[in-house]
Coordinates of C-alpha atoms and ligand atoms in Angstrom, one line a residue:
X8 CA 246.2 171.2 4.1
X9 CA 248.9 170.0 1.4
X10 CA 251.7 172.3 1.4
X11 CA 251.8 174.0 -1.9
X12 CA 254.8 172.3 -4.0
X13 CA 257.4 174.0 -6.2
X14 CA 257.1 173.1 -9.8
X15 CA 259.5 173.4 -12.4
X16 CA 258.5 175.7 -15.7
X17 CA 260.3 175.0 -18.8
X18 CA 260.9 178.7 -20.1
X19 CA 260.7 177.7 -23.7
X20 CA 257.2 175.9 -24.2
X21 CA 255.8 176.8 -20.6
X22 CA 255.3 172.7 -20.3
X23 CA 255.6 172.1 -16.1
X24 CA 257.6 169.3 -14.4
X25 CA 257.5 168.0 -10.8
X26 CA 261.4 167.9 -11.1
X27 CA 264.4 169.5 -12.4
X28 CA 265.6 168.1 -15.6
X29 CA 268.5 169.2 -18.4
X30 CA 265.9 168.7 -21.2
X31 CA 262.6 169.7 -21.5
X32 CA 260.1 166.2 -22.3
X33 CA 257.6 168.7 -24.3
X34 CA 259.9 170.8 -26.6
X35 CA 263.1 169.2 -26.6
X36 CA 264.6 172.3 -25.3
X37 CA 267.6 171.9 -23.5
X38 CA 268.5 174.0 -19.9
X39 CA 265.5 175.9 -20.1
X40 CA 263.9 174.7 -16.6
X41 CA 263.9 176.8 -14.0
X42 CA 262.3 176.4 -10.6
X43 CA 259.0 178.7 -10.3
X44 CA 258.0 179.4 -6.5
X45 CA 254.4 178.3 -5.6
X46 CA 251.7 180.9 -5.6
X47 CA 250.8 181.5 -2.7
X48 CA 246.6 179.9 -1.4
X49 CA 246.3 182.7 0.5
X50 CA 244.0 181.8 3.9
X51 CA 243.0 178.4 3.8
X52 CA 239.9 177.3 2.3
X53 CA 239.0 180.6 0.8
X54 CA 239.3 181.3 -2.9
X55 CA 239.8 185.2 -4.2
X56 CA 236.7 187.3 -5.0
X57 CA 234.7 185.3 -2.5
X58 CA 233.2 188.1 -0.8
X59 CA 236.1 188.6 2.1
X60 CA 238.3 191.5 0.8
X61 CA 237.3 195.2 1.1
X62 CA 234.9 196.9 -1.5
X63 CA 238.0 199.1 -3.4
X64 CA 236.2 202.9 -4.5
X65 CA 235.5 203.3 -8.1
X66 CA 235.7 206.5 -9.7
X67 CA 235.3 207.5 -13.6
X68 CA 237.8 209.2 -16.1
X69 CA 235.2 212.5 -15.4
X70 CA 236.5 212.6 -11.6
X71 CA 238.3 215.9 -11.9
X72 CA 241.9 215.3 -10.6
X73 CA 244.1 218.7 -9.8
X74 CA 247.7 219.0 -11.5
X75 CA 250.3 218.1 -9.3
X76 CA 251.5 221.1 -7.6
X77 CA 255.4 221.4 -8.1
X78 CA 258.2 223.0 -6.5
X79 CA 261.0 224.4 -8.3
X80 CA 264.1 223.5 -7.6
X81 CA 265.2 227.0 -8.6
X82 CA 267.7 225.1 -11.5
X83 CA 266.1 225.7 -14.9
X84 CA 267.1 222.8 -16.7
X85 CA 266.5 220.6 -13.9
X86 CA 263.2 221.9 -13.1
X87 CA 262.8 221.6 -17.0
X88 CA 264.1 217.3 -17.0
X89 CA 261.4 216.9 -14.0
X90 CA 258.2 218.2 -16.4
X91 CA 258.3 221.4 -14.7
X92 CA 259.5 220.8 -10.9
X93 CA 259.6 218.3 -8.6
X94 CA 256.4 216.6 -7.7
X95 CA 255.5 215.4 -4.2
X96 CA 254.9 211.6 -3.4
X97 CA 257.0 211.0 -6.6
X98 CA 259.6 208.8 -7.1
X99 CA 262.8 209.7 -9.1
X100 CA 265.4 207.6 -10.1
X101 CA 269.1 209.4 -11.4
X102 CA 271.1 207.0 -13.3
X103 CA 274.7 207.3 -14.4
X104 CA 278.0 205.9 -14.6
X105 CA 280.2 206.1 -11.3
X106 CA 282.0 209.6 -11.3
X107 CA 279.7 211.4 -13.9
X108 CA 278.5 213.9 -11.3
X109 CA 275.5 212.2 -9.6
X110 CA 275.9 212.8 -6.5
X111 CA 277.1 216.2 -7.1
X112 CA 273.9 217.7 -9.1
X113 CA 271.6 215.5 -6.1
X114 CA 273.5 217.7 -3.7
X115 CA 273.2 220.7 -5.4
X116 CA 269.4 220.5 -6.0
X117 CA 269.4 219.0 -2.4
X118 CA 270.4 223.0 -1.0
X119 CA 268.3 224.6 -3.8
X120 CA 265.0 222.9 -2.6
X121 CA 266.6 223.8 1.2
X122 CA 266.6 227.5 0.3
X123 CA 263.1 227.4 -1.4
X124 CA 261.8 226.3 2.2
X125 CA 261.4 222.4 1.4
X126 CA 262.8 220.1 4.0
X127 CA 265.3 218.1 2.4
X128 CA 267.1 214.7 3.9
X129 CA 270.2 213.9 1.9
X130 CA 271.2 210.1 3.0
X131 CA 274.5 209.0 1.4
X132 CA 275.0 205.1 2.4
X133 CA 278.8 206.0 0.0
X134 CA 280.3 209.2 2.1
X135 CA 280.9 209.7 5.6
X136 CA 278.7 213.0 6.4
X137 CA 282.1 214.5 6.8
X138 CA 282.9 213.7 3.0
X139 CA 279.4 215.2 1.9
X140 CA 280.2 218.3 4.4
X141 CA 283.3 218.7 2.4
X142 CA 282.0 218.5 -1.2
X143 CA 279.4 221.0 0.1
X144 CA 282.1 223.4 1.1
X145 CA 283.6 223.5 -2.2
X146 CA 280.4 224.0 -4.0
X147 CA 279.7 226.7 -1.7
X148 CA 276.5 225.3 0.3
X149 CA 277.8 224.6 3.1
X150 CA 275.3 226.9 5.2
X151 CA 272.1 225.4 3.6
X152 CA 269.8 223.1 5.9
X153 CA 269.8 220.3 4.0
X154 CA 269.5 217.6 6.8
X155 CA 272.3 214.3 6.0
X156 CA 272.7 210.8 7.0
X157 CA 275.4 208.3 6.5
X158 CA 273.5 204.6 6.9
X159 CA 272.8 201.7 4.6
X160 CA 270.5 200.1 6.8
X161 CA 266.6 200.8 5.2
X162 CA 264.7 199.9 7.8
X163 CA 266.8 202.8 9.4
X164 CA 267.1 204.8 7.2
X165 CA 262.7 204.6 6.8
X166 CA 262.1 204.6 10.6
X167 CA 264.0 207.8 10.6
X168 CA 262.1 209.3 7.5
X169 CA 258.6 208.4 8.9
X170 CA 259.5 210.4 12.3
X171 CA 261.0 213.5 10.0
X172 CA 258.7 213.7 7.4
X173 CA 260.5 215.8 5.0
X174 CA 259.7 216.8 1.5
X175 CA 262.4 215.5 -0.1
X176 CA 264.6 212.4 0.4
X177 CA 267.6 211.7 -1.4
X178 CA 268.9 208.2 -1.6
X179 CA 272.5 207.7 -3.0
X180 CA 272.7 205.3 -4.2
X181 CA 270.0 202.7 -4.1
X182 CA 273.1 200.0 -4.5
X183 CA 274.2 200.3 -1.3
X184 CA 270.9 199.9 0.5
X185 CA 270.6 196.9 2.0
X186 CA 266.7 195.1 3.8
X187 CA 267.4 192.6 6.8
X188 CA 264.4 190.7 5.4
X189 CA 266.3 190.1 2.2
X190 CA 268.1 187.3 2.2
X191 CA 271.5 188.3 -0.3
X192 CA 274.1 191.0 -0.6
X193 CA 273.2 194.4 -0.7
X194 CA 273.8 195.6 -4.6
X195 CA 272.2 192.1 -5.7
X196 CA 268.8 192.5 -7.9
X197 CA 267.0 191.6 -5.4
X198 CA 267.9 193.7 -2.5
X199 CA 268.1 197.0 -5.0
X200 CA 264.3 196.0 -6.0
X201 CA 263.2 195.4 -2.5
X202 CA 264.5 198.8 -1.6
X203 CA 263.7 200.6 -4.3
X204 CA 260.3 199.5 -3.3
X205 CA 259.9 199.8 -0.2
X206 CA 261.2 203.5 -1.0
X207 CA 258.6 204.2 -3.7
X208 CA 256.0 202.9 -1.4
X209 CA 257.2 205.1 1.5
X210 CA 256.6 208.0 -0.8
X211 CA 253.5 207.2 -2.0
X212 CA 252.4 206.9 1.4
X213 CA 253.4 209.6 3.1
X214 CA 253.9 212.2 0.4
X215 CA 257.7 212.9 0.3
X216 CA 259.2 212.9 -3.3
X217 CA 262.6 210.8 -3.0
X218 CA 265.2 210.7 -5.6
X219 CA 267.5 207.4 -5.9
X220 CA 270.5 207.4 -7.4
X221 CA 271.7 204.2 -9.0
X222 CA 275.0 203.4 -11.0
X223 CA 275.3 202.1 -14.5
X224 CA 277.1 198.9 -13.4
X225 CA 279.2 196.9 -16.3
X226 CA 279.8 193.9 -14.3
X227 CA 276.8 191.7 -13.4
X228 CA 278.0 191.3 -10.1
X229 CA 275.5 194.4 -8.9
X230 CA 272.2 195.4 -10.0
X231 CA 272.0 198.1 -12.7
X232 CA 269.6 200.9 -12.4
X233 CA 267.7 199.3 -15.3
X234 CA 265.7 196.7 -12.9
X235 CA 264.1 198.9 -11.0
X236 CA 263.0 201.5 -13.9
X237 CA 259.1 200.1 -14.1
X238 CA 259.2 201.0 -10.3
X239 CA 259.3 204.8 -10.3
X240 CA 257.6 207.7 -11.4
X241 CA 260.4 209.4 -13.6
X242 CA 263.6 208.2 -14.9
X243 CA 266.1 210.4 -15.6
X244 CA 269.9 209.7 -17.0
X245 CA 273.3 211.5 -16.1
X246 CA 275.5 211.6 -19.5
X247 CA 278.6 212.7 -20.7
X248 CA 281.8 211.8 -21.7
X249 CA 284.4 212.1 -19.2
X250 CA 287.2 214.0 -21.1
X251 CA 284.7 216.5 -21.9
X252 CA 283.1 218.9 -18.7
X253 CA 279.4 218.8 -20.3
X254 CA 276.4 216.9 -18.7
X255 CA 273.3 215.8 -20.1
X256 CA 270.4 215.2 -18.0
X257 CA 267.9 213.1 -20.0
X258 CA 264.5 211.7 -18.7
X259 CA 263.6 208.5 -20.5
X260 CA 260.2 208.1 -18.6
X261 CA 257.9 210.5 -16.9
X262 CA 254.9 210.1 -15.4
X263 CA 254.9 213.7 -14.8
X264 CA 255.7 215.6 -18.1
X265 CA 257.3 215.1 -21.6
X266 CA 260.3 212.3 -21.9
X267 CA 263.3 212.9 -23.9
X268 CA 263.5 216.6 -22.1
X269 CA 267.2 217.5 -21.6
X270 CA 268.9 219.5 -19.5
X271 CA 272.5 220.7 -20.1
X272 CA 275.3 221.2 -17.7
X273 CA 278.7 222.0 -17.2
X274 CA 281.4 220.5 -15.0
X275 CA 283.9 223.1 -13.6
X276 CA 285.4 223.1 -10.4
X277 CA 282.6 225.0 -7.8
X278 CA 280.5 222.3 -9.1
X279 CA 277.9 222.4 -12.2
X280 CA 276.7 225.2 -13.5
X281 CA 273.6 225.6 -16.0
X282 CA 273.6 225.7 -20.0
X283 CA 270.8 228.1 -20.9
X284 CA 272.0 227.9 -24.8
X285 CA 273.8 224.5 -25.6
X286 CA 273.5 224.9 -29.5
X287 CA 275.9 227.6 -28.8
X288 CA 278.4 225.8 -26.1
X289 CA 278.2 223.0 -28.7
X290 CA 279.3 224.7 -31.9
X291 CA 281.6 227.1 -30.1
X292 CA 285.1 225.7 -31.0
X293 CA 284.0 225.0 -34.6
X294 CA 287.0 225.9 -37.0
X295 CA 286.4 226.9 -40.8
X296 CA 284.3 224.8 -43.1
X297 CA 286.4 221.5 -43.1
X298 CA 285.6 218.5 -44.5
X299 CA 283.6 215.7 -42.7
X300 CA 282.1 218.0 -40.2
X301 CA 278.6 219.0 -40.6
X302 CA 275.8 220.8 -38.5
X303 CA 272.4 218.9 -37.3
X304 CA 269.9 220.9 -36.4
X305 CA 268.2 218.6 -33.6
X306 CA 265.3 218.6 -31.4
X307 CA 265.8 216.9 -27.9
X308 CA 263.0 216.9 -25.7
X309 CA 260.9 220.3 -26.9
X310 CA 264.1 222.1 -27.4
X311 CA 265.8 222.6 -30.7
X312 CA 269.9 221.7 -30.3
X313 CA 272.7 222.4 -33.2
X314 CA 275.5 219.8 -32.5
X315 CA 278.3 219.1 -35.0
X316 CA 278.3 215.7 -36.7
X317 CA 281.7 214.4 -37.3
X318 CA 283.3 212.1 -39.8
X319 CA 286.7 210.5 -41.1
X320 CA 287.0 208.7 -43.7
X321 CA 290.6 206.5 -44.8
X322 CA 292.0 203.9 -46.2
X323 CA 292.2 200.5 -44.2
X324 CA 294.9 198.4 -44.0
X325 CA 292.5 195.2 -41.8
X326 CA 290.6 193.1 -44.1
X327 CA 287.4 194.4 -42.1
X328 CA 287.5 198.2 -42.2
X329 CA 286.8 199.8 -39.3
X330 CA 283.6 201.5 -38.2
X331 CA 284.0 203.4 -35.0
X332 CA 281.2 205.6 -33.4
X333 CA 280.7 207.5 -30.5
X334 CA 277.5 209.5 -29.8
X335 CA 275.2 207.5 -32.2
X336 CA 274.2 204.2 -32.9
X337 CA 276.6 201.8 -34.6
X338 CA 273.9 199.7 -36.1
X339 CA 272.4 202.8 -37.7
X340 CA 275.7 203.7 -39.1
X341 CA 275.7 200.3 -40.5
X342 CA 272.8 201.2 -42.3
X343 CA 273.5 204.4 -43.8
X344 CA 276.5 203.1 -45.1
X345 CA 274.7 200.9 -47.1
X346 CA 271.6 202.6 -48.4
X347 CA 274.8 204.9 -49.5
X348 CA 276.1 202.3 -51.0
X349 CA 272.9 200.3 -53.0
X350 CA 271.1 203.6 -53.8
X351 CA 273.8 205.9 -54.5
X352 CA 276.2 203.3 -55.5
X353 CA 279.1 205.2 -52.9
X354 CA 281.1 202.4 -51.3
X355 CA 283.0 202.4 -48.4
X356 CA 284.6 199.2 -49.1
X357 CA 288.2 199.2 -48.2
X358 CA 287.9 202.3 -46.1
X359 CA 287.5 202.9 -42.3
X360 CA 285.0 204.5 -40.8
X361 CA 284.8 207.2 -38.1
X362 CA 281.8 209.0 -36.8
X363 CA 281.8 211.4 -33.5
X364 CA 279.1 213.7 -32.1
X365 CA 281.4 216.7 -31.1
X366 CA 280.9 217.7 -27.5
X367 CA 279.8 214.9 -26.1
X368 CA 276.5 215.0 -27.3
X369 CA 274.5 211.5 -27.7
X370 CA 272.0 211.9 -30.5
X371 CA 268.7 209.1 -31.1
X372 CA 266.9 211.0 -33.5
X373 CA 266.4 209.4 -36.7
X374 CA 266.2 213.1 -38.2
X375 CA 270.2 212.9 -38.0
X376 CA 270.5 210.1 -40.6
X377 CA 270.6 213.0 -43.6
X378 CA 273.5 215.0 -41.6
X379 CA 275.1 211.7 -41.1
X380 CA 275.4 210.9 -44.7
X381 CA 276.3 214.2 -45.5
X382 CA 279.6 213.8 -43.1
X383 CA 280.5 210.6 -44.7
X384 CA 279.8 211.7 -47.8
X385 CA 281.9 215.3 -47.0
X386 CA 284.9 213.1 -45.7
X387 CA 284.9 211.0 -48.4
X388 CA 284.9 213.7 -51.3
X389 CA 287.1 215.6 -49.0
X390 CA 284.9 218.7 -50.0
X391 CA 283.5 220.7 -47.1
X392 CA 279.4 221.8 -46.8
X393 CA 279.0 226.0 -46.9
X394 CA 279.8 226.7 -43.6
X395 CA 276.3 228.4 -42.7
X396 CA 274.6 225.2 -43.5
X397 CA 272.5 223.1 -41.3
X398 CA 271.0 219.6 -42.1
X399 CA 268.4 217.3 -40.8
X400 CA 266.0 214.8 -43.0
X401 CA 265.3 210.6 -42.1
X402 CA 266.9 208.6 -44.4
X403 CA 264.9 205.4 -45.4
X404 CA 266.2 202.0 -46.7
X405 CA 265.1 202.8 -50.2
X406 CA 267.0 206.2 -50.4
X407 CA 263.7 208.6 -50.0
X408 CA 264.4 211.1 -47.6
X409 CA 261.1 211.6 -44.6
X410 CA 260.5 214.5 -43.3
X411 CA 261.2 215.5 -39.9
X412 CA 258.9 217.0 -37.3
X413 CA 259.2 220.4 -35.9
X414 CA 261.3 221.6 -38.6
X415 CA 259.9 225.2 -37.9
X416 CA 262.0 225.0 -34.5
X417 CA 265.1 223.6 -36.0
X418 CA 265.1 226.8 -38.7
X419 CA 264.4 228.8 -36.0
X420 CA 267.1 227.8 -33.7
X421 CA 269.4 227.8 -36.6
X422 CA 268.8 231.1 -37.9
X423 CA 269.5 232.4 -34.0
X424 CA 273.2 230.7 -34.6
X425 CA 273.7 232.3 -37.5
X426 CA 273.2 230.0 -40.3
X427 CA 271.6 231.2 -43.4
X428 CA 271.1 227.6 -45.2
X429 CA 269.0 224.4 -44.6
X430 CA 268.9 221.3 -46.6
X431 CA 265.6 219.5 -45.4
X432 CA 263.4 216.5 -46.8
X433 CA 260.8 217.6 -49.2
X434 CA 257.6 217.6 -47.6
X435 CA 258.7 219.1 -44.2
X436 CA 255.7 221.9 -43.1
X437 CA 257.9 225.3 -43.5
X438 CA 256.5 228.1 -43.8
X439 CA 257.6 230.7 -46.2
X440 CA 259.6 233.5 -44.3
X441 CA 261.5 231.3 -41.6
X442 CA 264.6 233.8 -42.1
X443 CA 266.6 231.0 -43.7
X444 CA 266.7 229.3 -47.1
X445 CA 265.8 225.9 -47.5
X446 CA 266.5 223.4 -49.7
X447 CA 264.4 220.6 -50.3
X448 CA 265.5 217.2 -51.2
X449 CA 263.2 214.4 -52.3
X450 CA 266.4 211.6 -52.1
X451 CA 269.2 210.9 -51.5
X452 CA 270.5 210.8 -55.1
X453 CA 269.3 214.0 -55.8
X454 CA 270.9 215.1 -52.2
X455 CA 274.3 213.7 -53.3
X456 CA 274.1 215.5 -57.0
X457 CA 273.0 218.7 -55.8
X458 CA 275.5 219.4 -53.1
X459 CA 278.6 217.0 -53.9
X460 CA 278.1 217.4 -57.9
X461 CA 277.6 214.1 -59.6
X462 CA 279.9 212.2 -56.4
Ligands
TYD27 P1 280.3 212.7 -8.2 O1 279.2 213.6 -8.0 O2 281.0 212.2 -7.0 O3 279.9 211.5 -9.1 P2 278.9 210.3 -8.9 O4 278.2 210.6 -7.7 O5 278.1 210.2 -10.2 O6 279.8 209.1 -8.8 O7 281.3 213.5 -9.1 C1 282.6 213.2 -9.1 C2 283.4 213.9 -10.2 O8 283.1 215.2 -10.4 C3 284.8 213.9 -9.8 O9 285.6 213.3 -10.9 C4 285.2 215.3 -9.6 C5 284.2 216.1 -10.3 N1 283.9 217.3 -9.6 C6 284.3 218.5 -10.2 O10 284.9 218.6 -11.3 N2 283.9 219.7 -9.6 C7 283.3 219.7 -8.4 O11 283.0 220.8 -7.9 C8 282.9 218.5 -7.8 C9 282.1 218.5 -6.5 C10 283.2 217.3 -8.5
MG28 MG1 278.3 209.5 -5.9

């Protein structure tokens, strides 16, 4: 039989070429040829479906499928980040930069499953046992029967795991695992998504849940936890900035249960400890009302979360005034700026920009746009929002404020806090007697007449 030859793909046009070239003949396109491995014929002489593979079962949506039973990890808000506990034969991945606290929190839930009678196997291919033994000490586990490994090697590492069975397996990280059938270094793309394979597989198979940890990488030297995110079950990021001791544990894909469920921790030094009310750790060192700094009333996940939206505004010296952000998205600064500017006519020309998300925090919600614009707008007119004033509302590019959903929850969580004001997008559902008063704004003009006077 004629050995199957590579071809070359042109990535642009999809035109093929029996060799390598700089240009593509087709589409002109130049270094956009890359070699394509040859699919493989499988047996020889047999083509697919011809009647030689096994009859797969075929059920219908109406085959009645129990929930997943869960076990709690005994940790509120990671129990809460999981859908509701950790499910077996799942597969976890816990991203983060290096030195957030990954392997701290892993460890920690590691002994809380170990006390709720799960057997847990905690394989660190970073730390000597002796180092995890010692971290475990000064987080005060170090009696709990979490079983540990120090090795790299998977094949290992999943030799040992099929013998143990155990309910849980913890992998940290998934960078330094390394497959003797791969052929490159261990951290490169392809050995993190062979392992990270052949570990999801192993727990489909046999029913353990494993958790992999994998480090946000800046260099493209090693693989980020990114290419192996379609792999797993549940995807869960480690946040936070480092001057600041708060953590935020956010899944960004669940099989299992709602995305976009946080959980809040804090850093101190017997390890983390659980935020049951981080509107309240959030807003704690707030000072009097004070220009440029005003409160969102945010949903992350199902939970309602005050944080305090920052903002500076001063005169620039560059020719391109600055616009600095941290906690939100630059781009969507960009674009409050100017629907400020073209439906408001406020310009920030010749003035530089600075937005923070106090505490840490990392907001997405579009809902923040109208809290945004009020902090700009705050910092600009140097006049400070009513202290006991929230704000939330979308913004759109023609200066009509959207409402927001769950605005019932934001009030709520509010009024708990002790605000006694909301300004919200006309059209929001509220009922009448939320406890605090609301006022409706149809657009942004009318927003910036009503609260800053006529700007
Ligand atoms: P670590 O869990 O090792 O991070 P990762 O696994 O994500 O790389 O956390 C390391 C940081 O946490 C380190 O800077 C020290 C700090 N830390 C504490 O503040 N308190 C503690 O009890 C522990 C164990 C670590
Ligand atoms: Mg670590």
């Amino acid at each position: 039989m004629a050995k199957p030859v590579t071809t070359f793909v042109c990535s642009a046009c999809g035109a093929t070429h029996k060799k390598w070239a700089g240009r593509c003949d087709a589409c002109g396109e130049w270094n956009a040829i890359t070699e394509e491995a040859p699919l493989s014929q499988g047996p020889a002489g047999k083509g697919l479906g011809a009647a030689k593979g096994a009859r797969v079962a075929l059920s219908d949506l109406r085959t009645e499928e129990a929930a997943p039973p869960r076990h709690s990890s005994q940790m509120n808000e990671l129990d809460r980040v999981l859908g509701g506990g950790l499910v077996p034969a799942s597969a976890t991945l816990v991203g983060g930069d290096p030195g957030i606290g990954k392997s701290t929190l892993l460890l920690q839930a590691a002994a809380s499953f170990a006390r709720a009678g799960l057997k847990v196997i905690y394989v660190s291919g970073e730390e000597a046992t002796a180092q995890v033994r010692m971290r475990a000490q000064r987080l005060g586990l170090a009696d709990s029967a979490v079983l540990l490994a120090a090795e790299t090697n998977l094949r290992d590492i999943l030799t040992t795991l099929e013998a143990e069975a155990p309910d849980l397996a913890i992998i940290d990280s998934v960078q330094t695992m390394w497959l003797d059938t791969v052929d490159s270094a261990p951290g490169s793309v392809s050995q993190v998504r062979a392992a990270a394979h052949e570990l999801t597989t192993f727990a489909k198979r046999r029913g353990t849940a494993v958790m992999l940890v994998g480090h946000v990488t800046k260099e493209g030297q090693i693989a980020g936890p990114r290419v192996v995110e379609h792999m797993v079950d549940t995807v869960l990021y480690f946040e936070g900035e480092r001057g600041h001791q708060f953590r935020i544990l956010r899944s960004v894909k669940n099989r299992f249960g709602p995305a976009d469920e946080i959980g809040v921790f804090e850093m101190t030094g017997a390890g983390l400890s659980e935020v049951a009310n981080p509107s309240a750790l959030f807003l704690s060192d707030r000072e009097k009302p004070s220009p440029g700094s005003v409160v969102f009333a945010g949903i992350e996940g199902t939970r309602p979360v005050l944080v305090e939206v920052q903002a500076l505004v001063a005169p620039s010296s560059l020719s391109q005034p600055r616009r600095a952000v941290v906690g939100w998205d630059g781009g969507r600064l960009s674009m409050i700026l100017a629907v400020l500017e073209a439906r408001a006519g406020i310009t920030f020309q010749g003035l530089d920009v600075y937005l923070n998300i106090a505490g840490g925090m990392r907001i997405n919600e579009p809902a923040a746009d109208l809290a945004v614009a009020a902090a700009l707008l705050s910092a600009r007119e140097d006049a400070a929002l009513p202290h006991d004033t929230v704000v939330f509302g979308e913004l759109s590019l023609s200066g009509a404020l959207r409402p927001v959903s769950q605005a019932e929850n934001r009030l709520k969580e509010a009024m708990k806090l002790g605000f006694s004001t909301a300004i919200a997008p006309a059209g929001c559902k509220i009922s009448q007697n939320s406890g605090v008063t609301v006022q409706s704004m149809e657009d942004l003009p009318s927003f910036v007449g009503e609260v800053f006077g006529a700007g």
